[in-house]
Amino acid sequence: MISDRQNIQVSVAIVGGGLSGMSAAWELYQAGIDSLVVLEANDRIGGRTFNQLHPKIGYVEMGGTWVGRTQTAVLDLARQLGVATKQGKVDGATIYGYQGIWTMHEDNPSESATPAQKDFAQVMAKFEQLSQNVPLDAPWNTPNAETLDSISAGEWIDRNTETIEARAWMAGSIRQGIAGDPHQVSMLFVLYFMANAGFFDLRETAEDYRLVGGSHSLTLKIAEHLGDRVWLNTRVREISHGDRVRLVTKRGVIQADYAIVAMMPKDAGKIHFDPPLPAIHQQLISEWQQMSWIKFFCLYPRPLWWGKAASGHYYSMDTEAEVFDVSPDDGSYGLLIGFFEPKYSNLSEVERRKCAIQTVTDMFGIAGAAPEEYFEIDYTQQSWTSGCVAALPPGLLTQAGAALNEPVGRIYWAGTERSTRWINYMDGAVRSGQHAARQILEQLI
Amino acid sequence: MISDRQNIQVSVAIVGGGLSGMSAAWELYQAGIDSLVVLEANDRIGGRTFNQLHPKIGYVEMGGTWVGRTQTAVLDLARQLGVATKQGKVDGATIYGYQGIWTMHEDNPSESATPAQKDFAQVMAKFEQLSQNVPLDAPWNTPNAETLDSISAGEWIDRNTETIEARAWMAGSIRQGIAGDPHQVSMLFVLYFMANAGFFDLRETAEDYRLVGGSHSLTLKIAEHLGDRVWLNTRVREISHGDRVRLVTKRGVIQADYAIVAMMPKDAGKIHFDPPLPAIHQQLISEWQQMSWIKFFCLYPRPLWWGKAASGHYYSMDTEAEVFDVSPDDGSYGLLIGFFEPKYSNLSEVERRKCAIQTVTDMFGIAGAAPEEYFEIDYTQQSWTSGCVAALPPGLLTQAGAALNEPVGRIYWAGTERSTRWINYMDGAVRSGQHAARQILEQLI
């Protein structure tokens, strides 16, 4: 290992080879900055966009899966890199299951709608309306920001609904959209998320396409261009900063004019900064939640439920699991993916398997009852990525939001969590990486 | 540095040389376990209990300062180590300042009390009553735990008070007692804290004595006994665990039968665990807040306010600063210490100085107006301790509380945050260290 040590100097060092870090590197490289290095702790690039090979069906996407039609940053990047798109399969409204009954939400419920459906529609309309007042580049300037940030979305919903069902549906919507417990997530953050990423319109705009070859293709293609500028198995454990930036790894010390930290905020907390970061940056990094859902896969010889089910997207309030149909167009096999809440991490894989099959069987009847294969990814048990997507607790956005995109000296920030558009999506990752790269390019020119 | 590398094997490795880690080491050492090592990242031991030398007054205590009469673990340890105690100076009820008016809280307000005083008394009584139902070893089993953990203390107070003043006083009490923003702290956690550490009785039981030579004396005395078993400047950056525990530092790899991680939960998040910790342990570590107050010192030639002020403990709702009188008994100099909320970290030291003097002058008039010297410690800017004391956001105690004192294989946990008595105090640090040591001794015997 010692012989492998390289102390190098570069113009820009990028910490993290996920989609945002690789997008930043690509942006810089295309602008003529070839003195750069991407430092990735894991033994692969891609972060939360990666394929796993599968003997029967080629590969499965373990992370990001869909692209929406207005997600132009990731669509443009795919086009530029020669990654084709195909149609996504989510083509109906979300269907909510509650105590064994499956209901489709309608934005404009008819006169014959139940009181619960009307209640759900009115509270959603309130969310939509409030979210229109959130400035994307400074959500802390929303009217009544302090008040909205002082309460949880769950608390706000409790006050603004009258039926238990509407509360459960709203909680389900927030769980699936934000990946957070409504009582632990700031109301202001939920409104910001809606404004930023069109939450509640999710089915219309975020799942229109999929990427041929999987979402991993994006970073793999960029890596081909960057060659040996990408270092795997290279955890950055310390960053000293001042006139230059000094990044300490087991493979050597990298001296850089600028650094981009392109990680989940929480993961950046594992790096020792010297001197310590300003307080609001520490607060943002440390209090960003880590809501790790478990993604599961049920594989079938055929999509036996086709022609019977009304939608490609289901949410069960009973098992609190979300299910999508991602079978290929030719129906050559059937594949359902789903998400379990973080608390399922405390169960065994055997118990979760049982739960997944129960949910799928509730949805599709006998057609879902016997998957050929069940497998899963638990993001809490990934070594270098602490969680899939995450939300903000009350207070953080107003107190520390200003640190989202503010560099600290020569250290810049990327990661989908910091994007002013499509936060938590692949599109946000691309945008935030490009944004950090452009901030540095302005300094270099 | 390479020549300094030592790969050693020990029975127990302790990560962190703060009061809890050193108490654990001392407990083990006295039980005959001399194959141990304490690994401390900083260039000194003591963690949040340390002295700074001062040319005029000898030293000042930068961290923990008082000991209460029922804090028997730390009192016993002091006696055993030959550290004497002296009387503390906090001898009256807390005086609250709000919009320029200073009011003393009374538990049983007289008939002539203002509506605000009565309101404050009734809501405090409710807190006291609810806190009596919290089982110290399993606060998640409190009646209605889920509900109490789903809302913030601020929210609960808003619902249970009628006057603005009572809300402000309660918020102030929580800020000073828990070091957390009431709207970001779980109501269940506040009740647990009250049951655990007698919050709101703070003035009666937690500030009776001080330690001669400063609180740093405790760990310094233990270090004398342990000799070269204490390694400074030795950050543990990785812990692999299985049949044994493997701790990776720049000075070498330590193989241990058992490890005790004796750090603030948040700081343990900087260590890379392989395999990753179970989800609830990660959640506990990662979501524990980091509420870093700034401790300031105003030094005077004499305690000019003696004989004029009614109490040794003040809280200003206007500047949100808390002030204590820590002058020596002989009045040979005057020393006030105070605490600013985390948001003051965003001001310059010059601005904070102005604010501190304003607060002290509001309290003591001209007697406080001209300190000879102002200095401070900002815990957000300490390299190896991310914050002074901290609280739990809604949801965490019920979801992840079980991880508080549950070992992960051969890894045990210490730190005042995990103590079932006197959490966040020095006494809790000693208790938690002793508890972890005893858990391991049970395995060894």
PDB file of N, CA and C in Angstrom, chain A residues 150-152 155 159 181 183-184 235 237-238 266 269-274 276-280 282-283 286-287 289-291 342 345-346 380-384 386 394-396 399, chain B residues 150-152 155 159 181 183-184 235 237-238 266 269-274 276-280 282-283 286-287 289-291 342 345-346 380-384 386 394-396 399:
ATOM      1  N   SER A 150     -41.074  26.048  12.402  1.00  0.00           N
ATOM      2  CA  SER A 150     -41.051  25.656  13.816  1.00  0.00           C
ATOM      3  C   SER A 150     -41.958  24.458  14.079  1.00  0.00           C
ATOM      4  N   ILE A 151     -42.805  24.090  13.105  1.00  0.00           N
ATOM      5  CA  ILE A 151     -43.656  22.924  13.344  1.00  0.00           C
ATOM      6  C   ILE A 151     -43.391  21.841  12.310  1.00  0.00           C
ATOM      7  N   SER A 152     -43.737  20.629  12.697  1.00  0.00           N
ATOM      8  CA  SER A 152     -43.564  19.511  11.779  1.00  0.00           C
ATOM      9  C   SER A 152     -44.742  19.470  10.815  1.00  0.00           C
ATOM     10  N   GLU A 155     -47.689  17.754  12.458  1.00  0.00           N
ATOM     11  CA  GLU A 155     -48.437  18.647  13.331  1.00  0.00           C
ATOM     12  C   GLU A 155     -49.382  19.528  12.510  1.00  0.00           C
ATOM     13  N   ARG A 159     -53.631  19.586  12.385  1.00  0.00           N
ATOM     14  CA  ARG A 159     -54.458  20.775  12.615  1.00  0.00           C
ATOM     15  C   ARG A 159     -55.380  21.081  11.440  1.00  0.00           C
ATOM     16  N   ASP A 181     -40.500  10.836   8.280  1.00  0.00           N
ATOM     17  CA  ASP A 181     -41.647  10.735   9.167  1.00  0.00           C
ATOM     18  C   ASP A 181     -42.271  12.127   9.280  1.00  0.00           C
ATOM     19  N   HIS A 183     -43.919  13.660  11.374  1.00  0.00           N
ATOM     20  CA  HIS A 183     -43.744  14.361  12.646  1.00  0.00           C
ATOM     21  C   HIS A 183     -42.291  14.722  12.929  1.00  0.00           C
ATOM     22  N   GLN A 184     -41.388  14.344  12.037  1.00  0.00           N
ATOM     23  CA  GLN A 184     -39.985  14.697  12.236  1.00  0.00           C
ATOM     24  C   GLN A 184     -39.480  15.653  11.162  1.00  0.00           C
ATOM     25  N   ARG A 235     -10.871   7.039   0.502  1.00  0.00           N
ATOM     26  CA  ARG A 235     -11.651   7.857   1.423  1.00  0.00           C
ATOM     27  C   ARG A 235     -10.867   9.114   1.792  1.00  0.00           C
ATOM     28  N   ARG A 237     -10.231  11.532   4.533  1.00  0.00           N
ATOM     29  CA  ARG A 237     -10.550  11.527   5.957  1.00  0.00           C
ATOM     30  C   ARG A 237     -10.301  12.872   6.612  1.00  0.00           C
ATOM     31  N   GLU A 238      -9.586  13.744   5.943  1.00  0.00           N
ATOM     32  CA  GLU A 238      -9.310  15.049   6.544  1.00  0.00           C
ATOM     33  C   GLU A 238      -9.160  16.087   5.448  1.00  0.00           C
ATOM     34  N   LYS A 266     -24.976  14.425   5.439  1.00  0.00           N
ATOM     35  CA  LYS A 266     -24.624  13.605   6.601  1.00  0.00           C
ATOM     36  C   LYS A 266     -23.256  12.942   6.446  1.00  0.00           C
ATOM     37  N   GLY A 269     -20.094  14.776   7.227  1.00  0.00           N
ATOM     38  CA  GLY A 269     -19.771  14.866   8.651  1.00  0.00           C
ATOM     39  C   GLY A 269     -18.704  13.884   9.088  1.00  0.00           C
ATOM     40  N   LYS A 270     -18.398  12.913   8.244  1.00  0.00           N
ATOM     41  CA  LYS A 270     -17.344  11.948   8.592  1.00  0.00           C
ATOM     42  C   LYS A 270     -15.949  12.497   8.317  1.00  0.00           C
ATOM     43  N   ILE A 271     -15.896  13.581   7.556  1.00  0.00           N
ATOM     44  CA  ILE A 271     -14.598  14.183   7.247  1.00  0.00           C
ATOM     45  C   ILE A 271     -14.207  15.126   8.379  1.00  0.00           C
ATOM     46  N   HIS A 272     -12.935  15.096   8.755  1.00  0.00           N
ATOM     47  CA  HIS A 272     -12.444  16.039   9.753  1.00  0.00           C
ATOM     48  C   HIS A 272     -11.959  17.299   9.041  1.00  0.00           C
ATOM     49  N   PHE A 273     -12.595  18.428   9.307  1.00  0.00           N
ATOM     50  CA  PHE A 273     -12.201  19.690   8.689  1.00  0.00           C
ATOM     51  C   PHE A 273     -11.315  20.475   9.647  1.00  0.00           C
ATOM     52  N   ASP A 274     -10.229  21.005   9.107  1.00  0.00           N
ATOM     53  CA  ASP A 274      -9.296  21.779   9.924  1.00  0.00           C
ATOM     54  C   ASP A 274      -8.947  23.055   9.182  1.00  0.00           C
ATOM     55  N   PRO A 276     -12.260  23.838  11.855  1.00  0.00           N
ATOM     56  CA  PRO A 276     -13.652  23.394  11.774  1.00  0.00           C
ATOM     57  C   PRO A 276     -14.473  24.312  10.876  1.00  0.00           C
ATOM     58  N   LEU A 277     -15.513  23.772  10.264  1.00  0.00           N
ATOM     59  CA  LEU A 277     -16.400  24.573   9.427  1.00  0.00           C
ATOM     60  C   LEU A 277     -17.150  25.586  10.293  1.00  0.00           C
ATOM     61  N   PRO A 278     -17.592  26.697   9.688  1.00  0.00           N
ATOM     62  CA  PRO A 278     -18.452  27.627  10.435  1.00  0.00           C
ATOM     63  C   PRO A 278     -19.680  26.897  10.986  1.00  0.00           C
ATOM     64  N   ALA A 279     -20.206  27.419  12.089  1.00  0.00           N
ATOM     65  CA  ALA A 279     -21.266  26.707  12.818  1.00  0.00           C
ATOM     66  C   ALA A 279     -22.456  26.331  11.942  1.00  0.00           C
ATOM     67  N   ILE A 280     -22.921  27.237  11.063  1.00  0.00           N
ATOM     68  CA  ILE A 280     -24.136  26.882  10.313  1.00  0.00           C
ATOM     69  C   ILE A 280     -23.860  25.755   9.320  1.00  0.00           C
ATOM     70  N   GLN A 282     -21.731  23.277   9.891  1.00  0.00           N
ATOM     71  CA  GLN A 282     -21.744  22.077  10.733  1.00  0.00           C
ATOM     72  C   GLN A 282     -23.168  21.647  11.041  1.00  0.00           C
ATOM     73  N   GLN A 283     -23.999  22.648  11.364  1.00  0.00           N
ATOM     74  CA  GLN A 283     -25.380  22.341  11.744  1.00  0.00           C
ATOM     75  C   GLN A 283     -26.120  21.694  10.573  1.00  0.00           C
ATOM     76  N   SER A 286     -24.862  18.200  10.070  1.00  0.00           N
ATOM     77  CA  SER A 286     -25.083  17.240  11.145  1.00  0.00           C
ATOM     78  C   SER A 286     -26.561  16.967  11.396  1.00  0.00           C
ATOM     79  N   GLU A 287     -27.441  17.924  11.087  1.00  0.00           N
ATOM     80  CA  GLU A 287     -28.846  17.699  11.426  1.00  0.00           C
ATOM     81  C   GLU A 287     -29.692  17.242  10.248  1.00  0.00           C
ATOM     82  N   GLN A 289     -31.388  14.865   8.070  1.00  0.00           N
ATOM     83  CA  GLN A 289     -31.763  13.525   8.518  1.00  0.00           C
ATOM     84  C   GLN A 289     -31.199  12.442   7.609  1.00  0.00           C
ATOM     85  N   GLN A 290     -31.376  11.252   8.054  1.00  0.00           N
ATOM     86  CA  GLN A 290     -30.846  10.085   7.371  1.00  0.00           C
ATOM     87  C   GLN A 290     -31.969   9.059   7.380  1.00  0.00           C
ATOM     88  N   MET A 291     -32.890   9.210   6.438  1.00  0.00           N
ATOM     89  CA  MET A 291     -34.063   8.345   6.432  1.00  0.00           C
ATOM     90  C   MET A 291     -33.839   7.233   5.428  1.00  0.00           C
ATOM     91  N   PRO A 342     -37.657   3.040   7.143  1.00  0.00           N
ATOM     92  CA  PRO A 342     -36.420   2.726   7.866  1.00  0.00           C
ATOM     93  C   PRO A 342     -36.608   1.717   8.998  1.00  0.00           C
ATOM     94  N   SER A 345     -35.707  -1.919   8.901  1.00  0.00           N
ATOM     95  CA  SER A 345     -34.312  -2.329   9.019  1.00  0.00           C
ATOM     96  C   SER A 345     -34.096  -3.187  10.262  1.00  0.00           C
ATOM     97  N   ASN A 346     -34.978  -3.042  11.244  1.00  0.00           N
ATOM     98  CA  ASN A 346     -34.840  -3.827  12.476  1.00  0.00           C
ATOM     99  C   ASN A 346     -35.357  -5.257  12.330  1.00  0.00           C
ATOM    100  N   THR A 380     -29.019   1.524   4.934  1.00  0.00           N
ATOM    101  CA  THR A 380     -28.324   1.745   6.213  1.00  0.00           C
ATOM    102  C   THR A 380     -27.095   0.854   6.324  1.00  0.00           C
ATOM    103  N   GLN A 381     -27.022  -0.190   5.497  1.00  0.00           N
ATOM    104  CA  GLN A 381     -25.908  -1.121   5.616  1.00  0.00           C
ATOM    105  C   GLN A 381     -24.902  -0.975   4.468  1.00  0.00           C
ATOM    106  N   GLN A 382     -24.987   0.133   3.741  1.00  0.00           N
ATOM    107  CA  GLN A 382     -23.979   0.457   2.736  1.00  0.00           C
ATOM    108  C   GLN A 382     -22.827   1.170   3.428  1.00  0.00           C
ATOM    109  N   SER A 383     -21.608   0.784   3.082  1.00  0.00           N
ATOM    110  CA  SER A 383     -20.468   1.337   3.810  1.00  0.00           C
ATOM    111  C   SER A 383     -20.266   2.832   3.607  1.00  0.00           C
ATOM    112  N   TRP A 384     -20.466   3.328   2.414  1.00  0.00           N
ATOM    113  CA  TRP A 384     -20.046   4.702   2.139  1.00  0.00           C
ATOM    114  C   TRP A 384     -21.180   5.626   1.744  1.00  0.00           C
ATOM    115  N   SER A 386     -24.703   6.855   3.637  1.00  0.00           N
ATOM    116  CA  SER A 386     -25.559   6.646   4.805  1.00  0.00           C
ATOM    117  C   SER A 386     -26.984   7.059   4.501  1.00  0.00           C
ATOM    118  N   PRO A 394     -37.552  20.334  11.800  1.00  0.00           N
ATOM    119  CA  PRO A 394     -37.916  21.733  12.039  1.00  0.00           C
ATOM    120  C   PRO A 394     -36.714  22.576  12.463  1.00  0.00           C
ATOM    121  N   GLY A 395     -36.710  23.816  12.003  1.00  0.00           N
ATOM    122  CA  GLY A 395     -35.713  24.789  12.461  1.00  0.00           C
ATOM    123  C   GLY A 395     -34.487  24.902  11.587  1.00  0.00           C
ATOM    124  N   LEU A 396     -34.128  23.831  10.894  1.00  0.00           N
ATOM    125  CA  LEU A 396     -32.832  23.820  10.221  1.00  0.00           C
ATOM    126  C   LEU A 396     -32.793  24.748   9.009  1.00  0.00           C
ATOM    127  N   GLN A 399     -32.528  28.332  10.151  1.00  0.00           N
ATOM    128  CA  GLN A 399     -31.312  28.628  10.914  1.00  0.00           C
ATOM    129  C   GLN A 399     -30.034  28.427  10.109  1.00  0.00           C
TER     130      GLN A 399
ATOM    131  N   SER B 150     -43.847  12.568  19.445  1.00  0.00           N
ATOM    132  CA  SER B 150     -44.147  13.051  18.087  1.00  0.00           C
ATOM    133  C   SER B 150     -44.248  14.568  18.043  1.00  0.00           C
ATOM    134  N   ILE B 151     -44.302  15.220  19.208  1.00  0.00           N
ATOM    135  CA  ILE B 151     -44.376  16.689  19.170  1.00  0.00           C
ATOM    136  C   ILE B 151     -43.183  17.302  19.892  1.00  0.00           C
ATOM    137  N   SER B 152     -42.908  18.542  19.522  1.00  0.00           N
ATOM    138  CA  SER B 152     -41.809  19.250  20.165  1.00  0.00           C
ATOM    139  C   SER B 152     -42.292  19.828  21.485  1.00  0.00           C
ATOM    140  N   GLU B 155     -44.121  23.070  20.886  1.00  0.00           N
ATOM    141  CA  GLU B 155     -45.504  22.864  20.475  1.00  0.00           C
ATOM    142  C   GLU B 155     -46.379  22.575  21.696  1.00  0.00           C
ATOM    143  N   ARG B 159     -49.507  24.888  23.417  1.00  0.00           N
ATOM    144  CA  ARG B 159     -50.868  24.402  23.659  1.00  0.00           C
ATOM    145  C   ARG B 159     -51.279  24.521  25.124  1.00  0.00           C
ATOM    146  N   ASP B 181     -33.380  24.235  21.175  1.00  0.00           N
ATOM    147  CA  ASP B 181     -34.507  25.068  20.779  1.00  0.00           C
ATOM    148  C   ASP B 181     -35.787  24.289  21.082  1.00  0.00           C
ATOM    149  N   HIS B 183     -38.647  24.198  19.963  1.00  0.00           N
ATOM    150  CA  HIS B 183     -39.395  23.682  18.817  1.00  0.00           C
ATOM    151  C   HIS B 183     -38.629  22.609  18.052  1.00  0.00           C
ATOM    152  N   GLN B 184     -37.409  22.310  18.486  1.00  0.00           N
ATOM    153  CA  GLN B 184     -36.644  21.261  17.813  1.00  0.00           C
ATOM    154  C   GLN B 184     -36.402  20.060  18.721  1.00  0.00           C
ATOM    155  N   ARG B 235      -6.428   9.853  16.690  1.00  0.00           N
ATOM    156  CA  ARG B 235      -7.808   9.728  16.237  1.00  0.00           C
ATOM    157  C   ARG B 235      -8.073   8.301  15.752  1.00  0.00           C
ATOM    158  N   ARG B 237      -9.992   6.295  13.291  1.00  0.00           N
ATOM    159  CA  ARG B 237     -10.764   6.652  12.104  1.00  0.00           C
ATOM    160  C   ARG B 237     -11.577   5.490  11.570  1.00  0.00           C
ATOM    161  N   GLU B 238     -11.282   4.292  12.019  1.00  0.00           N
ATOM    162  CA  GLU B 238     -12.027   3.139  11.518  1.00  0.00           C
ATOM    163  C   GLU B 238     -12.089   2.069  12.597  1.00  0.00           C
ATOM    164  N   LYS B 266     -22.833  12.274  18.370  1.00  0.00           N
ATOM    165  CA  LYS B 266     -22.554  12.889  17.071  1.00  0.00           C
ATOM    166  C   LYS B 266     -21.115  12.646  16.615  1.00  0.00           C
ATOM    167  N   GLY B 269     -20.100   9.466  14.927  1.00  0.00           N
ATOM    168  CA  GLY B 269     -20.453   9.387  13.511  1.00  0.00           C
ATOM    169  C   GLY B 269     -19.284   9.651  12.588  1.00  0.00           C
ATOM    170  N   LYS B 270     -18.193  10.181  13.126  1.00  0.00           N
ATOM    171  CA  LYS B 270     -17.009  10.426  12.295  1.00  0.00           C
ATOM    172  C   LYS B 270     -16.183   9.162  12.084  1.00  0.00           C
ATOM    173  N   ILE B 271     -16.459   8.146  12.899  1.00  0.00           N
ATOM    174  CA  ILE B 271     -15.719   6.889  12.763  1.00  0.00           C
ATOM    175  C   ILE B 271     -16.383   6.031  11.693  1.00  0.00           C
ATOM    176  N   HIS B 272     -15.564   5.397  10.863  1.00  0.00           N
ATOM    177  CA  HIS B 272     -16.105   4.465   9.875  1.00  0.00           C
ATOM    178  C   HIS B 272     -16.184   3.074  10.502  1.00  0.00           C
ATOM    179  N   PHE B 273     -17.386   2.539  10.623  1.00  0.00           N
ATOM    180  CA  PHE B 273     -17.564   1.206  11.199  1.00  0.00           C
ATOM    181  C   PHE B 273     -17.712   0.184  10.081  1.00  0.00           C
ATOM    182  N   ASP B 274     -17.013  -0.928  10.225  1.00  0.00           N
ATOM    183  CA  ASP B 274     -17.062  -1.981   9.214  1.00  0.00           C
ATOM    184  C   ASP B 274     -17.233  -3.321   9.918  1.00  0.00           C
ATOM    185  N   PRO B 276     -21.124  -1.789   8.814  1.00  0.00           N
ATOM    186  CA  PRO B 276     -21.871  -0.652   9.359  1.00  0.00           C
ATOM    187  C   PRO B 276     -22.654  -1.049  10.607  1.00  0.00           C
ATOM    188  N   LEU B 277     -22.883  -0.098  11.498  1.00  0.00           N
ATOM    189  CA  LEU B 277     -23.675  -0.363  12.698  1.00  0.00           C
ATOM    190  C   LEU B 277     -25.121  -0.666  12.302  1.00  0.00           C
ATOM    191  N   PRO B 278     -25.838  -1.407  13.169  1.00  0.00           N
ATOM    192  CA  PRO B 278     -27.274  -1.599  12.917  1.00  0.00           C
ATOM    193  C   PRO B 278     -27.979  -0.247  12.785  1.00  0.00           C
ATOM    194  N   ALA B 279     -29.076  -0.246  12.037  1.00  0.00           N
ATOM    195  CA  ALA B 279     -29.738   1.017  11.677  1.00  0.00           C
ATOM    196  C   ALA B 279     -30.075   1.888  12.888  1.00  0.00           C
ATOM    197  N   ILE B 280     -30.596   1.290  13.981  1.00  0.00           N
ATOM    198  CA  ILE B 280     -31.014   2.171  15.082  1.00  0.00           C
ATOM    199  C   ILE B 280     -29.805   2.816  15.755  1.00  0.00           C
ATOM    200  N   GLN B 282     -27.067   3.739  14.127  1.00  0.00           N
ATOM    201  CA  GLN B 282     -26.725   4.833  13.215  1.00  0.00           C
ATOM    202  C   GLN B 282     -27.652   6.018  13.412  1.00  0.00           C
ATOM    203  N   GLN B 283     -28.946   5.701  13.557  1.00  0.00           N
ATOM    204  CA  GLN B 283     -29.932   6.772  13.694  1.00  0.00           C
ATOM    205  C   GLN B 283     -29.677   7.578  14.967  1.00  0.00           C
ATOM    206  N   SER B 286     -26.608   9.670  14.532  1.00  0.00           N
ATOM    207  CA  SER B 286     -26.642  10.709  13.509  1.00  0.00           C
ATOM    208  C   SER B 286     -27.667  11.787  13.804  1.00  0.00           C
ATOM    209  N   GLU B 287     -28.738  11.461  14.531  1.00  0.00           N
ATOM    210  CA  GLU B 287     -29.776  12.472  14.726  1.00  0.00           C
ATOM    211  C   GLU B 287     -29.700  13.178  16.069  1.00  0.00           C
ATOM    212  N   GLN B 289     -28.816  15.819  18.419  1.00  0.00           N
ATOM    213  CA  GLN B 289     -28.513  17.177  17.987  1.00  0.00           C
ATOM    214  C   GLN B 289     -27.154  17.642  18.483  1.00  0.00           C
ATOM    215  N   GLN B 290     -26.793  18.781  17.987  1.00  0.00           N
ATOM    216  CA  GLN B 290     -25.491  19.361  18.278  1.00  0.00           C
ATOM    217  C   GLN B 290     -25.757  20.833  18.563  1.00  0.00           C
ATOM    218  N   MET B 291     -26.157  21.111  19.798  1.00  0.00           N
ATOM    219  CA  MET B 291     -26.534  22.479  20.141  1.00  0.00           C
ATOM    220  C   MET B 291     -25.365  23.139  20.844  1.00  0.00           C
ATOM    221  N   PRO B 342     -26.494  28.932  20.196  1.00  0.00           N
ATOM    222  CA  PRO B 342     -25.678  28.592  19.024  1.00  0.00           C
ATOM    223  C   PRO B 342     -25.680  29.669  17.940  1.00  0.00           C
ATOM    224  N   SER B 345     -22.952  32.140  17.262  1.00  0.00           N
ATOM    225  CA  SER B 345     -21.737  31.716  16.573  1.00  0.00           C
ATOM    226  C   SER B 345     -21.570  32.459  15.252  1.00  0.00           C
ATOM    227  N   ASN B 346     -22.677  32.949  14.701  1.00  0.00           N
ATOM    228  CA  ASN B 346     -22.601  33.669  13.425  1.00  0.00           C
ATOM    229  C   ASN B 346     -22.134  35.112  13.588  1.00  0.00           C
ATOM    230  N   THR B 380     -18.438  25.078  18.797  1.00  0.00           N
ATOM    231  CA  THR B 380     -18.536  24.664  17.389  1.00  0.00           C
ATOM    232  C   THR B 380     -17.172  24.717  16.718  1.00  0.00           C
ATOM    233  N   GLN B 381     -16.218  25.441  17.321  1.00  0.00           N
ATOM    234  CA  GLN B 381     -14.915  25.594  16.678  1.00  0.00           C
ATOM    235  C   GLN B 381     -13.828  24.769  17.365  1.00  0.00           C
ATOM    236  N   GLN B 382     -14.232  23.817  18.199  1.00  0.00           N
ATOM    237  CA  GLN B 382     -13.284  22.870  18.782  1.00  0.00           C
ATOM    238  C   GLN B 382     -13.101  21.719  17.802  1.00  0.00           C
ATOM    239  N   SER B 383     -11.850  21.317  17.618  1.00  0.00           N
ATOM    240  CA  SER B 383     -11.592  20.312  16.586  1.00  0.00           C
ATOM    241  C   SER B 383     -12.200  18.947  16.873  1.00  0.00           C
ATOM    242  N   TRP B 384     -12.176  18.502  18.106  1.00  0.00           N
ATOM    243  CA  TRP B 384     -12.531  17.106  18.366  1.00  0.00           C
ATOM    244  C   TRP B 384     -13.733  16.931  19.267  1.00  0.00           C
ATOM    245  N   SER B 386     -17.736  18.118  19.008  1.00  0.00           N
ATOM    246  CA  SER B 386     -18.693  18.909  18.233  1.00  0.00           C
ATOM    247  C   SER B 386     -19.863  19.332  19.099  1.00  0.00           C
ATOM    248  N   PRO B 394     -37.841  15.224  17.991  1.00  0.00           N
ATOM    249  CA  PRO B 394     -38.984  14.309  18.071  1.00  0.00           C
ATOM    250  C   PRO B 394     -38.725  12.997  17.334  1.00  0.00           C
ATOM    251  N   GLY B 395     -39.235  11.913  17.895  1.00  0.00           N
ATOM    252  CA  GLY B 395     -39.210  10.620  17.219  1.00  0.00           C
ATOM    253  C   GLY B 395     -38.037   9.732  17.576  1.00  0.00           C
ATOM    254  N   LEU B 396     -36.915  10.329  17.944  1.00  0.00           N
ATOM    255  CA  LEU B 396     -35.697   9.529  18.075  1.00  0.00           C
ATOM    256  C   LEU B 396     -35.736   8.599  19.286  1.00  0.00           C
ATOM    257  N   GLN B 399     -37.967   5.647  18.569  1.00  0.00           N
ATOM    258  CA  GLN B 399     -37.520   4.828  17.439  1.00  0.00           C
ATOM    259  C   GLN B 399     -36.160   4.176  17.676  1.00  0.00           C
TER     260      GLN B 399
END
